[in-house]
Amino acid sequence: MWSLLSIALRNVLRNRRRTMITLAALLLGVGVMVGIRGVLNGLQRALVQTAVSGQTGAIQVHHAGYLKNVIASPLTLDMPADEDFLNKIRKVPHVTAVAPRILFAGMINVGDQTLFAAMQAIDPKREFDAVPLRKMTVSDGGRFTSGKIADAVLLTAELEKGLRGTPGQAQLPAAVLGPDKDGALSGENITIAGQLKLNLPGEKKLAVVPLALAQRLLKMEGRATELVIAVDNIDHIPEVAASLRRVLGSDYEVHTWDQVASFVKQAMERQNLILSLVATVFMILMLLGVANTVLMSVLERTREIGTMMAVGVRRGKILALFLIEAATIGLLGGVAGGLAGLGVVTWLEQRGIEVTMPGSAVPFIIRPYTTLTYLAFVVSLAAGGSLLFAVYPSWRASRMRPVQALAGG
Amino acid sequence: MSLVEIKGVTKTYQLGKTEVSALRGVDLTLERGEFTVVMGPSGSGKTTLLNIIGCLDNATSGSYKLDGEEVGTRDFNDLAEIRNRKIGFIFQSFNLIPVLNVIENIEFPCLIRGENKKELRERVQQVARDVGLDPFLKHKPDELSGGQRQRVAIARALVTQPQLVLADEPTANLDSVTSDQIIDLMLHLNREKGVTFLFSTHDPRVMQHARRVVRIQDGVMVDGSGSAQVEVDRLNAAQHG
Ligand SMILES: Nc1ncnc2c1ncn2[C@@H]1O[C@H](COP(=O)(O)OP(=O)(O)O)[C@@H](O)[C@H]1O
Ligand SMILES: [Mg+2]
């Protein structure tokens, strides 16, 4: 068996040019796989962070049935937002912050222009503890975020343009109108305090108002429709969600960020699918290269195969010989490609890639990264795949008739 | 009991729709320790006969007993084992394994049957000495001349201490001086070590060295009992007549 291995390894070095070409193909294929996976890792980490720390929080709590009925009755399924209730949540291990919100459909009026808007009432003192990155989406000179101006409102560019043509002069007097649970419409005077950028695709006509103002307007003192919860580490999300379900009971529903922002999860799954398809195509192409190399080698060495058979080598050993050769090439190419990919990904990680998602105005920096697990996976894929694709030519070699092989085919 | 007993062996190749009869009823008996030359023009069936005797191919019909055992219907791996244990091959085109050096080529058939490399070393070096390859043990085949390569092949055939060595036109790719050396070597090994050789050739010159010559033509034995001297006389007569 040792002599077989030694013969196989020497044969890999025998036709250097062909081995190099095959290795180069494997290197490219594996390198591209590691590179794309690395960039996707960075992108997805940024996406998750944007969602979790910029909008959804790690976990959200609603009244039971809220998410299913949110379109029809956004306010009837409300919940307490008093300190006692919030403290119950804060006591759950790994929870770092809780912020109440009220989401409702309302109207904004400026001068003689009135527009429907998706309204989000947040508590400026708590919101940015729960979703710290969200502060970066606000440009208001601190008027809203400080919480000092009680009637400040933030509008998206889309909404502001609709209301007064060109955005610009801040602190314009305006009014917000909204129907309460019973449908009674009431209004409050507000001041446009600044602009809100969107960091994820979604509703474009969005207005953010202070929670206290909304509670007054909607006659919901001490209540909220949504609690946004931050945890110390993303890995603790499932554990915290389970604890919350236990603590809060069946009157409330607990969702993790990926259930709320399912489009982020779906986008990631789509990206992963595309990567798998691209990687599969790449992999098959380069493995066909390996198969071709083995086949050429088999055809070239027909007489040698015949000689081996003549002196008593069994079919299984002939098969093994060519399989070992292919697996060796696959392993070498895989390791080379893995290292090359790792190099590129590490370089990109240090450099960073700035991107702006479609539907979002906030650019973020992708820092690609890869994992040892993935590297091990692609290397075994290259080696295992090479082995698999070499089965047919190697089998052909092992099935040759000795006489015919000795005659050169 | 004879080493090789062949009776009524035929071999038919299927070439598309036509059948080619390479052997049409060959009888041949080889005794241990003989040095036999199979003589015949190109296409007469020498290779086919040696392949069957070497258990590389099956006869279409007829009986073949090697060492008293019917070879007939055995599977590939059984035949591989018979070849490995009982038969040594020397080919026209040397057929060494290019990635192995001289020593490794020689010991290869022994390693296949699981012999220990260390215990082999002595024997391998002895065989290499016997064929005069001492100074080239670490050379790769492509660093050797044709004659040296054929010496490696002879050593490889002998190292397993086979009962029969088959040499199919082993001198066809060699110049005449080297051919003579290789034939002398084989005759010497036959005399000194008692190795049984079956040697095929279409070169009449070679026959002068042989003790026993069998002639084959169009797949049948023309004169199975001819002695070398009779053959030489016949050839001389044919050339002068
Ligand atoms: N694989 C084969 N298929 C068809 N015909 C063959 C094959 N091998 C040999 N033959 C034919 O059988 C005959 C004997 O061939 P061979 O034994 O090689 O003769 P020799 O070795 O004496 O030159 C020739 O006519 C040859 O063409
Ligand atoms: Mg021949």
mmCIF file of C-alpha atoms in Angstrom, chain A residues 9 14 27 54 107 110 149 159 185 227 230 242 276 296 333 340 384 407:
data_model
loop_
_atom_site.group_PDB
_atom_site.id
_atom_site.type_symbol
_atom_site.label_atom_id
_atom_site.label_comp_id
_atom_site.label_asym_id
_atom_site.label_seq_id
_atom_site.Cartn_x
_atom_site.Cartn_y
_atom_site.Cartn_z
ATOM 1 C CA LEU A 9 2.370 11.027 -5.403
ATOM 2 C CA ARG A 14 5.199 13.592 -13.314
ATOM 3 C CA LEU A 27 -7.177 27.233 -6.768
ATOM 4 C CA GLY A 54 -30.596 50.024 13.915
ATOM 5 C CA MET A 107 -51.576 62.061 8.898
ATOM 6 C CA VAL A 110 -48.017 71.307 6.866
ATOM 7 C CA ILE A 149 -38.408 69.210 22.564
ATOM 8 C CA LEU A 159 -42.522 62.481 3.253
ATOM 9 C CA LEU A 185 -59.614 61.513 15.110
ATOM 10 C CA LEU A 227 -41.383 46.691 23.060
ATOM 11 C CA ALA A 230 -31.574 44.653 23.203
ATOM 12 C CA ALA A 242 -37.389 31.639 25.592
ATOM 13 C CA SER A 276 -24.428 27.826 -3.578
ATOM 14 C CA MET A 296 -5.766 11.803 -19.842
ATOM 15 C CA GLY A 333 -5.635 22.652 -5.061
ATOM 16 C CA ALA A 340 -5.567 32.336 -1.537
ATOM 17 C CA GLY A 384 -13.739 14.732 -1.986
ATOM 18 C CA ALA A 407 -0.761 -3.394 -26.322
#
